[in-house]
Short mmCIF file of C-alpha atoms in Angstrom, two decimals:
data_model
loop_
_atom_site.label_atom_id
_atom_site.label_comp_id
_atom_site.label_asym_id
_atom_site.label_seq_id
_atom_site.Cartn_x
_atom_site.Cartn_y
_atom_site.Cartn_z
CA MET A 177 -0.78 15.03 -18.54
CA ASN A 178 -3.05 12.49 -20.25
CA ILE A 179 -6.30 12.91 -18.30
CA ASN A 180 -8.22 10.53 -20.55
CA GLU A 181 -5.75 7.74 -19.87
CA ILE A 182 -5.78 8.47 -16.13
CA GLU A 183 -9.57 8.28 -15.98
CA LYS A 184 -9.55 5.12 -18.09
CA GLN A 185 -7.16 3.48 -15.60
CA ILE A 186 -9.24 4.60 -12.62
CA ILE A 187 -12.43 3.15 -14.12
CA ASN A 188 -10.62 -0.08 -14.99
CA PHE A 189 -9.27 -0.31 -11.41
CA MET A 190 -12.81 0.07 -10.08
CA ASP A 191 -14.17 -2.60 -12.40
CA VAL A 192 -11.40 -5.12 -11.72
CA ASN A 193 -11.56 -4.64 -7.93
CA ASP A 194 -15.33 -4.13 -7.63
CA VAL A 195 -14.87 -0.74 -5.95
CA PRO A 196 -17.92 1.39 -5.02
CA GLY A 197 -16.17 4.76 -5.05
CA ILE A 198 -12.84 6.57 -5.40
CA SER A 199 -11.71 10.14 -4.86
CA VAL A 200 -8.55 11.27 -6.65
CA SER A 201 -6.52 14.47 -6.48
CA MET A 202 -3.24 15.27 -8.20
CA VAL A 203 -0.60 17.91 -7.54
CA HIS A 204 1.72 19.13 -10.32
CA ASN A 205 4.28 21.92 -9.92
CA ASN A 206 2.94 22.33 -6.38
CA GLU A 207 -0.54 23.22 -7.58
CA ILE A 208 -3.68 21.12 -7.66
CA ALA A 209 -3.83 20.01 -11.28
CA TYR A 210 -6.77 17.60 -11.26
CA GLN A 211 -9.50 16.36 -8.94
CA LYS A 212 -12.44 14.09 -9.49
CA GLY A 213 -14.71 11.62 -7.78
CA PHE A 214 -15.70 8.28 -9.30
CA GLY A 215 -18.53 5.98 -8.36
CA TYR A 216 -20.59 6.28 -5.20
CA ARG A 217 -19.99 7.33 -1.63
CA ASP A 218 -23.48 5.99 -0.84
CA VAL A 219 -24.29 3.02 -3.06
CA LEU A 220 -27.85 2.58 -1.81
CA ASN A 221 -28.92 6.15 -2.58
CA LYS A 222 -26.58 6.58 -5.56
CA LYS A 223 -24.81 9.59 -4.07
CA PRO A 224 -21.63 10.30 -6.06
CA VAL A 225 -18.10 10.67 -4.77
CA THR A 226 -16.61 14.16 -5.12
CA PRO A 227 -13.12 15.56 -4.44
CA LYS A 228 -14.61 16.98 -1.24
CA THR A 229 -16.14 13.76 0.04
CA VAL A 230 -14.87 13.15 3.59
CA TRP A 231 -13.03 9.89 4.32
CA PRO A 232 -11.19 8.46 7.31
CA ILE A 233 -7.58 8.44 6.07
CA ALA A 234 -6.22 6.01 8.67
CA SER A 235 -2.41 5.87 8.86
CA ILE A 236 -1.81 8.81 6.52
CA THR A 237 -2.48 10.61 9.82
CA LYS A 238 0.99 9.62 11.02
CA SER A 239 2.78 12.34 9.04
CA PHE A 240 0.61 14.96 10.79
CA THR A 241 1.93 13.62 14.09
CA ALA A 242 5.49 13.79 12.77
CA VAL A 243 4.99 17.40 11.63
CA SER A 244 3.65 18.32 15.07
CA ALA A 245 6.60 16.67 16.82
CA LEU A 246 9.10 18.51 14.60
CA GLN A 247 7.31 21.80 15.24
CA LEU A 248 7.85 21.28 18.97
CA ALA A 249 11.45 20.24 18.32
CA GLU A 250 12.10 23.50 16.48
CA GLN A 251 10.68 25.35 19.48
CA ASP A 252 13.07 23.44 21.78
CA LYS A 253 10.13 21.90 23.61
CA LEU A 254 10.92 18.37 22.44
CA ASP A 255 14.23 16.59 22.07
CA LEU A 256 13.54 13.66 19.74
CA ASN A 257 16.45 11.69 21.20
CA LYS A 258 15.52 12.22 24.84
CA PRO A 259 13.85 9.21 26.48
CA ILE A 260 10.09 9.57 26.61
CA LYS A 261 10.18 8.63 30.28
CA LYS A 262 11.98 11.92 31.00
CA TYR A 263 8.86 13.74 29.78
CA LEU A 264 6.24 11.18 30.83
CA PRO A 265 7.38 9.47 34.05
CA TYR A 266 4.46 7.03 33.82
CA PHE A 267 5.73 5.62 30.50
CA SER A 268 7.22 2.14 30.73
CA VAL A 269 7.22 -1.20 28.95
CA SER A 270 7.97 -4.68 30.28
CA ASP A 271 11.71 -4.32 29.66
CA LYS A 272 13.54 -1.93 32.01
CA TYR A 273 16.28 -0.96 29.55
CA ALA A 274 13.75 -0.25 26.82
CA SER A 275 11.65 1.81 29.23
CA GLU A 276 14.64 4.05 29.88
CA SER A 277 15.80 4.30 26.27
CA ILE A 278 12.76 4.48 23.96
CA ASN A 279 12.48 8.03 22.59
CA SER A 280 10.36 9.95 20.08
CA ASP A 281 12.80 9.29 17.25
CA LEU A 282 12.45 5.53 17.70
CA CYS A 283 8.66 5.75 17.88
CA LEU A 284 8.32 8.00 14.82
CA LYS A 285 10.42 5.65 12.68
CA HIS A 286 8.83 2.45 14.06
CA ALA A 287 12.07 1.24 15.63
CA SER A 288 11.10 1.13 19.31
CA GLY A 289 11.24 -2.67 19.29
CA LEU A 290 7.62 -2.89 20.38
CA GLY A 291 5.71 -3.37 17.13
CA ARG A 292 1.99 -3.87 17.58
CA THR A 293 1.67 -4.46 21.30
CA GLY A 294 -1.96 -5.62 21.22
CA HIS A 295 -3.30 -2.54 23.00
CA GLN A 296 -4.82 -1.07 19.84
CA ASP A 297 -6.41 -4.40 18.92
CA ARG A 298 -8.06 -4.64 22.33
CA TYR A 299 -9.12 -0.99 22.17
CA ARG A 300 -11.04 -1.29 18.93
CA GLU A 301 -11.96 -4.96 18.78
CA GLU A 302 -13.22 -5.56 22.30
CA ASN A 303 -14.73 -2.35 23.57
CA TYR A 304 -15.61 -0.55 20.38
CA ASN A 305 -17.00 -3.26 18.15
CA PRO A 306 -19.81 -1.24 16.57
CA LEU A 307 -22.18 -4.09 15.71
CA ILE A 308 -25.64 -2.66 15.99
CA ILE A 309 -26.69 -5.63 18.14
CA ARG A 310 -23.98 -4.78 20.66
CA PRO A 311 -24.48 -1.35 22.29
CA GLN A 312 -21.55 0.92 22.88
CA PRO A 313 -20.31 0.98 26.49
CA ASN A 314 -20.28 4.21 28.43
CA ARG A 315 -17.22 6.31 27.68
CA GLU A 316 -15.95 6.36 31.25
CA HIS A 317 -15.73 2.58 31.29
CA ASN A 318 -13.94 2.17 27.98
CA ILE A 319 -10.55 0.51 27.86
CA TYR A 320 -7.73 3.09 27.52
CA ALA A 321 -10.29 5.90 27.65
CA THR A 322 -7.60 8.56 27.23
CA ARG A 323 -4.21 8.76 25.57
CA LYS A 324 -2.64 9.05 29.01
CA SER A 325 -4.34 5.87 30.21
CA LEU A 326 -2.96 4.02 27.20
CA VAL A 327 0.58 5.18 27.97
CA GLU A 328 0.13 4.21 31.60
CA ASN A 329 -0.86 0.69 30.51
CA LEU A 330 2.02 0.07 28.12
CA TYR A 331 3.95 -1.48 31.01
CA THR A 332 2.61 -4.83 29.79
CA ALA A 333 4.09 -4.36 26.29
CA LYS A 334 6.75 -6.92 25.43
CA LEU A 335 9.66 -6.29 23.10
CA GLN A 336 9.70 -7.95 19.69
CA SER A 337 13.34 -6.92 19.23
CA ASN A 338 15.85 -4.58 20.82
CA PRO A 339 15.12 -0.84 20.42
CA GLY A 340 16.65 0.39 17.16
CA GLN A 341 17.39 -3.13 15.88
CA PHE A 342 14.57 -3.69 13.39
CA PHE A 343 11.66 -1.87 11.82
CA SER A 344 8.31 -2.99 13.22
CA TYR A 345 5.17 -0.93 12.69
CA CYS A 346 3.86 0.38 16.01
CA ASN A 347 0.65 2.36 16.40
CA GLU A 348 1.07 2.42 20.16
CA GLY A 349 4.34 4.30 19.64
CA TYR A 350 2.58 6.95 17.56
CA ALA A 351 -0.19 7.20 20.16
CA THR A 352 2.51 7.79 22.79
CA VAL A 353 4.08 10.60 20.74
CA GLY A 354 0.61 12.07 20.25
CA HIS A 355 0.13 12.20 24.00
CA LEU A 356 3.59 13.70 24.42
CA ILE A 357 2.69 16.47 21.94
CA GLU A 358 -0.34 17.52 23.95
CA VAL A 359 1.58 17.41 27.24
CA LEU A 360 4.43 19.58 25.93
CA SER A 361 2.16 22.01 24.07
CA ASP A 362 -0.34 22.16 26.93
CA ILE A 363 -3.34 21.81 24.61
CA LYS A 364 -5.36 18.78 23.55
CA LEU A 365 -3.96 16.95 20.54
CA GLU A 366 -7.19 17.59 18.63
CA ASP A 367 -6.74 21.34 19.11
CA TYR A 368 -3.03 21.16 18.31
CA PHE A 369 -3.68 19.57 14.92
CA SER A 370 -6.42 22.07 14.13
CA GLN A 371 -4.56 25.19 15.22
CA ASN A 372 -1.07 24.34 13.97
CA ILE A 373 -1.79 22.46 10.75
CA PHE A 374 -5.38 22.44 9.48
CA MET A 375 -6.10 26.15 9.89
CA ASN A 376 -2.75 27.23 8.46
CA LEU A 377 -3.34 25.20 5.31
CA ASP A 378 -7.03 26.12 4.92
CA MET A 379 -7.97 22.45 5.34
CA ARG A 380 -11.63 23.22 6.01
CA GLN A 381 -12.95 19.67 5.84
CA THR A 382 -10.37 17.95 7.99
CA TYR A 383 -11.43 16.52 11.34
CA THR A 384 -9.97 14.81 14.39
CA ASN A 385 -12.88 12.54 15.29
CA PHE A 386 -15.02 10.07 13.43
CA ASP A 387 -18.29 11.72 14.51
CA ALA A 388 -17.39 14.76 12.40
CA TRP A 389 -16.96 12.44 9.41
CA ARG A 390 -20.26 10.72 10.16
CA ASN A 391 -22.08 14.06 10.41
CA GLU A 392 -20.78 15.42 7.09
CA ASP A 393 -23.39 15.46 4.34
CA ASP A 394 -20.74 14.67 1.71
CA ARG A 395 -19.13 11.68 3.40
CA THR A 396 -18.44 8.15 2.30
CA TYR A 397 -19.87 4.94 3.64
CA LEU A 398 -17.38 2.13 4.22
CA TYR A 399 -17.80 -1.06 2.23
CA SER A 400 -16.61 -4.63 1.96
CA ASN A 401 -17.42 -7.69 -0.11
CA GLN A 402 -17.43 -9.75 3.09
CA ASN A 403 -20.08 -9.91 5.80
CA ASN A 404 -17.98 -11.74 8.40
CA SER A 405 -16.09 -8.69 9.64
CA PRO A 406 -16.46 -7.74 13.31
CA PHE A 407 -17.21 -4.27 11.97
CA TYR A 408 -20.14 -5.38 9.80
CA THR A 409 -23.28 -3.40 10.67
CA GLY A 410 -25.76 -5.97 9.41
CA ILE A 411 -26.71 -3.57 6.62
CA ASP A 412 -26.05 -4.12 2.92
CA HIS A 413 -25.98 -1.62 0.07
CA GLU A 414 -26.72 -3.82 -2.92
CA HIS A 415 -23.98 -6.53 -2.85
CA PHE A 416 -21.68 -4.52 -0.55
CA SER A 417 -21.59 -4.99 3.22
CA VAL A 418 -21.63 -1.72 5.15
CA LEU A 419 -18.93 -1.50 7.82
CA GLU A 420 -18.61 0.93 10.71
CA LEU A 421 -15.64 2.25 12.66
CA SER A 422 -15.10 2.60 16.37
CA GLN A 423 -17.49 5.05 17.93
CA ASP A 424 -14.52 6.76 19.52
CA TYR A 425 -10.94 6.50 18.26
CA GLN A 426 -9.39 9.45 20.07
CA THR A 427 -6.83 7.44 22.01
CA PHE A 428 -5.25 6.45 18.68
CA LEU A 429 -5.91 9.75 16.92
CA SER A 430 -2.20 10.37 16.26
CA ALA A 431 -1.81 6.92 14.69
CA GLY A 432 -4.80 6.97 12.34
CA GLY A 433 -7.78 9.07 13.44
CA ILE A 434 -7.94 12.01 11.00
CA SER A 435 -10.77 12.29 8.46
CA THR A 436 -10.43 14.57 5.44
CA THR A 437 -10.89 14.96 1.69
CA ALA A 438 -8.72 14.38 -1.36
CA ASN A 439 -8.76 18.14 -1.87
CA ASP A 440 -7.47 18.90 1.63
CA LEU A 441 -4.80 16.20 1.40
CA SER A 442 -3.51 17.84 -1.78
CA LEU A 443 -3.23 21.13 0.09
CA TYR A 444 -1.22 19.25 2.69
CA GLN A 445 0.99 17.66 0.03
CA ILE A 446 1.76 21.08 -1.46
CA GLN A 447 3.08 22.43 1.84
CA THR A 448 4.95 19.19 2.56
CA MET A 449 6.91 19.78 -0.65
CA ASN A 450 7.39 23.51 -0.03
CA PHE A 451 10.92 23.85 1.36
CA LYS A 452 11.07 27.66 1.19
CA ASP A 453 8.15 28.99 3.20
CA SER A 454 5.95 26.06 4.13
CA LYS A 455 2.72 26.86 5.93
CA LEU A 456 3.52 23.86 8.09
CA ASN A 457 5.85 26.30 9.88
CA LEU A 458 8.86 24.01 9.56
CA HIS A 459 12.31 24.85 8.29
CA SER A 460 13.62 22.89 5.32
CA GLU A 461 15.88 20.88 7.64
CA SER A 462 12.88 19.58 9.54
CA LEU A 463 10.90 18.82 6.38
CA ASN A 464 13.88 16.89 5.07
CA LYS A 465 14.20 15.06 8.38
CA ILE A 466 10.63 13.83 8.08
CA GLN A 467 11.18 12.76 4.47
CA ASN A 468 14.61 11.11 4.80
CA VAL A 469 15.35 7.46 5.58
CA ASN A 470 15.56 7.43 9.37
CA MET A 471 15.11 3.68 9.75
CA PRO A 472 16.91 1.88 6.90
CA PHE A 473 15.58 -1.40 5.56
CA GLY A 474 18.93 -3.17 5.66
CA ASN A 475 21.23 -2.05 2.86
CA SER A 476 18.40 -1.56 0.37
CA GLY A 477 18.65 2.24 0.30
CA TRP A 478 14.94 2.38 1.20
CA GLY A 479 13.34 2.71 4.61
CA TYR A 480 11.00 4.71 6.81
CA GLY A 481 11.21 8.41 7.62
CA TYR A 482 8.82 9.99 10.09
CA GLY A 483 5.30 9.12 8.95
CA TYR A 484 6.42 8.22 5.43
CA TRP A 485 7.83 5.24 3.58
CA VAL A 486 10.89 6.53 1.73
CA SER A 487 12.02 4.91 -1.51
CA TYR A 488 14.06 5.79 -4.55
CA ALA A 489 13.61 5.49 -8.29
CA ASP A 490 17.23 5.80 -9.39
CA ASP A 491 18.19 9.06 -7.64
CA ILE A 492 14.64 10.39 -7.30
CA LYS A 493 13.22 10.27 -3.79
CA VAL A 494 9.60 9.14 -3.45
CA ILE A 495 7.69 9.47 -0.18
CA LYS A 496 4.41 7.76 0.42
CA HIS A 497 2.06 6.28 2.98
CA SER A 498 -0.91 3.98 2.95
CA GLY A 499 -3.89 3.92 5.27
CA GLY A 500 -6.25 1.08 6.08
CA LEU A 501 -9.27 0.73 8.32
CA PRO A 502 -12.39 -1.43 7.95
CA GLY A 503 -14.00 -0.32 4.68
CA VAL A 504 -11.33 2.16 3.62
CA SER A 505 -8.02 2.09 1.74
CA THR A 506 -6.07 5.33 1.29
CA PHE A 507 -2.77 6.36 -0.27
CA SER A 508 -0.66 9.49 -0.57
CA ILE A 509 2.48 9.57 -2.75
CA MET A 510 4.81 12.46 -3.57
CA ILE A 511 7.99 13.22 -5.49
CA PRO A 512 9.20 16.30 -3.57
CA SER A 513 11.91 17.25 -6.07
CA GLU A 514 9.29 17.44 -8.83
CA LYS A 515 6.58 19.02 -6.66
CA SER A 516 4.13 16.34 -7.75
CA GLY A 517 1.82 14.07 -5.81
CA VAL A 518 -1.25 11.84 -5.97
CA VAL A 519 -3.98 11.15 -3.43
CA VAL A 520 -6.24 8.12 -3.80
CA LEU A 521 -9.10 7.40 -1.39
CA VAL A 522 -11.09 4.16 -1.81
CA ASN A 523 -14.17 3.15 0.19
CA LYS A 524 -13.38 -0.56 0.32
CA ASN A 525 -10.63 -2.15 2.41
CA GLU A 526 -9.77 -5.25 0.37
CA VAL A 527 -8.13 -3.03 -2.26
CA LYS A 528 -4.55 -1.79 -2.63
CA SER A 529 -5.10 1.90 -3.33
CA GLY A 530 -1.34 2.36 -3.65
CA ASN A 531 -1.39 0.38 -6.89
CA LEU A 532 -3.73 2.92 -8.46
CA ALA A 533 -1.68 5.83 -7.11
CA GLU A 534 1.44 4.39 -8.74
CA ILE A 535 -0.38 3.92 -12.06
CA ILE A 536 -1.59 7.53 -12.01
CA LEU A 537 1.85 8.88 -11.14
CA ASN A 538 3.35 6.87 -14.00
CA ILE A 539 0.94 8.50 -16.44
CA MET A 540 1.57 11.95 -14.97
CA ARG A 541 5.36 11.96 -15.31
CA GLY A 542 6.55 8.69 -16.85
CA ASN A 543 7.32 5.43 -15.08
CA VAL A 544 8.52 5.88 -11.52
CA PHE A 545 9.56 2.45 -10.20
CA ARG A 546 8.51 0.14 -13.04
CA GLU A 547 6.35 -0.07 -16.13
CA ASN A 548 4.03 -2.75 -14.81
CA LEU A 549 2.87 -3.49 -11.25
CA ASN A 550 3.75 -7.14 -11.84
CA ASP A 551 7.39 -6.19 -12.31
CA PRO A 552 9.72 -6.38 -9.28
CA LEU A 553 10.83 -3.21 -7.57
CA LYS A 554 14.43 -2.07 -7.89
CA PHE A 555 16.36 -1.62 -4.65
CA ASN A 556 19.70 -2.91 -3.44
CA ILE A 557 19.65 -6.65 -2.78
CA ASP A 558 22.33 -8.17 -0.55
CA ASP A 559 23.15 -11.33 -2.52
CA LYS A 560 25.56 -12.72 0.05
CA PHE A 561 22.52 -13.73 2.11
CA SER A 562 20.57 -15.29 -0.76
CA SER A 563 21.99 -18.81 -0.97
CA GLU A 564 19.58 -21.64 -0.24
CA ASN A 565 21.83 -22.84 2.61
CA ILE A 566 21.38 -19.51 4.36
CA LEU A 567 17.68 -19.23 3.52
CA ALA A 568 17.04 -22.73 4.89
CA GLU A 569 17.53 -21.44 8.42
CA TYR A 570 14.34 -19.38 8.15
CA LEU A 571 12.08 -22.18 6.90
CA GLY A 572 9.20 -23.49 8.94
CA LYS A 573 5.80 -22.64 10.31
CA TYR A 574 5.13 -19.54 12.38
CA GLU A 575 2.08 -18.80 14.47
CA PHE A 576 0.19 -15.52 14.16
CA ARG A 577 -2.95 -14.31 15.93
CA GLN A 578 -5.00 -15.02 12.79
CA GLY A 579 -3.47 -18.39 11.91
CA ILE A 580 -0.31 -20.09 10.68
CA SER A 581 2.26 -18.67 8.26
CA GLU A 582 4.64 -20.96 6.41
CA VAL A 583 8.06 -19.83 5.23
CA ILE A 584 9.28 -21.74 2.18
CA ILE A 585 11.81 -21.44 -0.63
CA GLU A 586 10.31 -21.06 -4.08
CA ASN A 587 12.28 -20.36 -7.26
CA GLY A 588 15.34 -19.59 -5.16
CA LYS A 589 13.57 -16.93 -3.07
CA LEU A 590 12.17 -16.92 0.45
CA CYS A 591 8.38 -16.87 0.39
CA ILE A 592 5.83 -16.44 3.14
CA ASN A 593 2.24 -17.55 2.86
CA ALA A 594 0.71 -15.15 5.38
CA PRO A 595 -2.84 -15.30 6.78
CA SER A 596 -5.20 -12.36 6.71
CA ARG A 597 -4.89 -9.52 9.16
CA LEU A 598 -8.00 -7.69 10.37
CA GLU A 599 -8.33 -5.32 7.39
CA ALA A 600 -6.42 -7.37 4.85
CA VAL A 601 -6.64 -10.50 2.75
CA PRO A 602 -4.32 -13.54 2.75
CA GLU A 603 -1.13 -12.76 0.91
CA LYS A 604 1.99 -14.35 -0.45
CA LEU A 605 5.21 -12.46 0.23
CA ILE A 606 8.18 -12.94 -2.09
CA LEU A 607 11.26 -11.80 -0.21
CA VAL A 608 14.83 -10.86 -1.09
CA PRO A 609 17.61 -10.25 1.46
CA VAL A 610 18.78 -6.69 2.12
CA SER A 611 21.07 -7.53 5.06
CA GLU A 612 21.52 -10.32 7.57
CA ASP A 613 18.07 -11.43 8.82
CA SER A 614 16.40 -8.52 6.98
CA PHE A 615 14.31 -8.95 3.85
CA MET A 616 12.02 -6.89 1.66
CA ASN A 617 8.98 -7.84 -0.35
CA LEU A 618 10.12 -7.74 -3.97
CA TYR A 619 6.81 -6.30 -5.18
CA ASP A 620 5.73 -3.76 -2.57
CA GLY A 621 8.97 -2.93 -0.73
CA GLN A 622 7.72 -3.81 2.74
CA SER A 623 10.21 -4.90 5.40
CA VAL A 624 10.29 -8.36 7.00
CA SER A 625 12.90 -9.22 9.64
CA PHE A 626 13.78 -12.44 11.44
CA VAL A 627 14.74 -12.21 15.12
CA ARG A 628 17.17 -14.47 16.95
CA ASN A 629 17.46 -15.34 20.64
CA ASP A 630 20.62 -15.03 22.73
CA VAL A 631 22.08 -18.26 21.30
CA GLY A 632 21.43 -17.23 17.69
CA LYS A 633 18.35 -19.32 17.00
CA ILE A 634 15.49 -17.84 14.90
CA THR A 635 12.49 -17.39 17.19
CA HIS A 636 10.09 -15.20 15.18
CA PHE A 637 9.75 -12.83 12.27
CA LEU A 638 8.26 -9.34 12.07
CA ASN A 639 5.75 -8.40 9.39
CA GLY A 640 3.47 -5.36 9.43
CA GLY A 641 4.20 -4.78 13.10
CA TYR A 642 3.10 -8.25 14.13
CA SER A 643 5.30 -10.98 15.57
CA TYR A 644 5.02 -14.43 13.98
CA ILE A 645 6.31 -17.02 16.45
CA LYS A 646 8.21 -20.04 15.11
CA ILE A 647 6.51 -23.29 16.00
#
């Protein structure tokens, strides 16, 4: 393992992307092989990042929810294929058939048909905007004050597609499964995570609420190069804007509310790749279930498991997940067959931490997907849907909550110029077909699907859980 080259690449990544601080941890042969902090967790006071600096990890949390669900499944307390409504009678969405058929399996693999329903956006953007000039409301008056109240209010959620038809990222689905876990286990989800995962793995700096992160002495601030975010505090550390998270994020804990360290995440990776006697208290069949393609991205061979993106480099399975919140970008990637993994935590949200994780993994064990990040990824492309005559049907402008996206053909490929999402920057997607109406981004492997109405006309496309409506 060429540590000098790894550190050189980390420093270069920080310079190119103007990153305040990064925490990195690497697993090799199912042991922690390297850990180090780079830059500052507190730019103003020049406090350095360490491997034990606490960060919100955002959506990396989802695999913890999947582990918990599979633990209950092994105990015969949860049938993943049983409709959620059978367990939670107050669960429903706007479509009656979907209300009766959506189950934990569909939610864990983001195939419920709901996508981002808007409930999470309202939860954190309206009631919990932490601007210091806008005081926090009293807890009892907060929107969706409990996980149960969120589930009770999903009756307004509209389908983006039929259940099981397409992949569409859905945090509300993970929040629902989180509530189901606490109902079936008869303990609060916070306590379930702590007692059944954190304690077993000796994850001593892993927390289920943002206040614990805020109160840690060795914790990161959250930074941005922009001061127009609704999460901007009005405070700057040198040229970085300081952002803040929701005062309370417990309703969406199971979707993205855990805070932890690079060190603790490596401990978690080790047990995720331990198929003999994992301290996650799961049999190998359940660990494989989490890490297998449960929702295929067309005929690409890639897809989503439970809480992990699942991809292949030739015959080598790679599991990974990103996390993003205002002021934070996180990434966890593993090759279970080689017992190796990388954790990258970055305290700035306009950065793709997954790019650095891939670079480090390449240096650790040789190129995984490609030699250069500018090279296209290699997955199965369905060429029978790639002619310009077929692609022409998807062209046009589509409306999104943040603006207008335009779908065009460029160099024989479908391209989408997509506006910024809340924690992202404007992006250009270069797509290749993987089945009828299903595409993947050639450079990051993300899924984009086009949805038709009953008469076969394209009405919208799905990207990142959001629905882009054709104008």
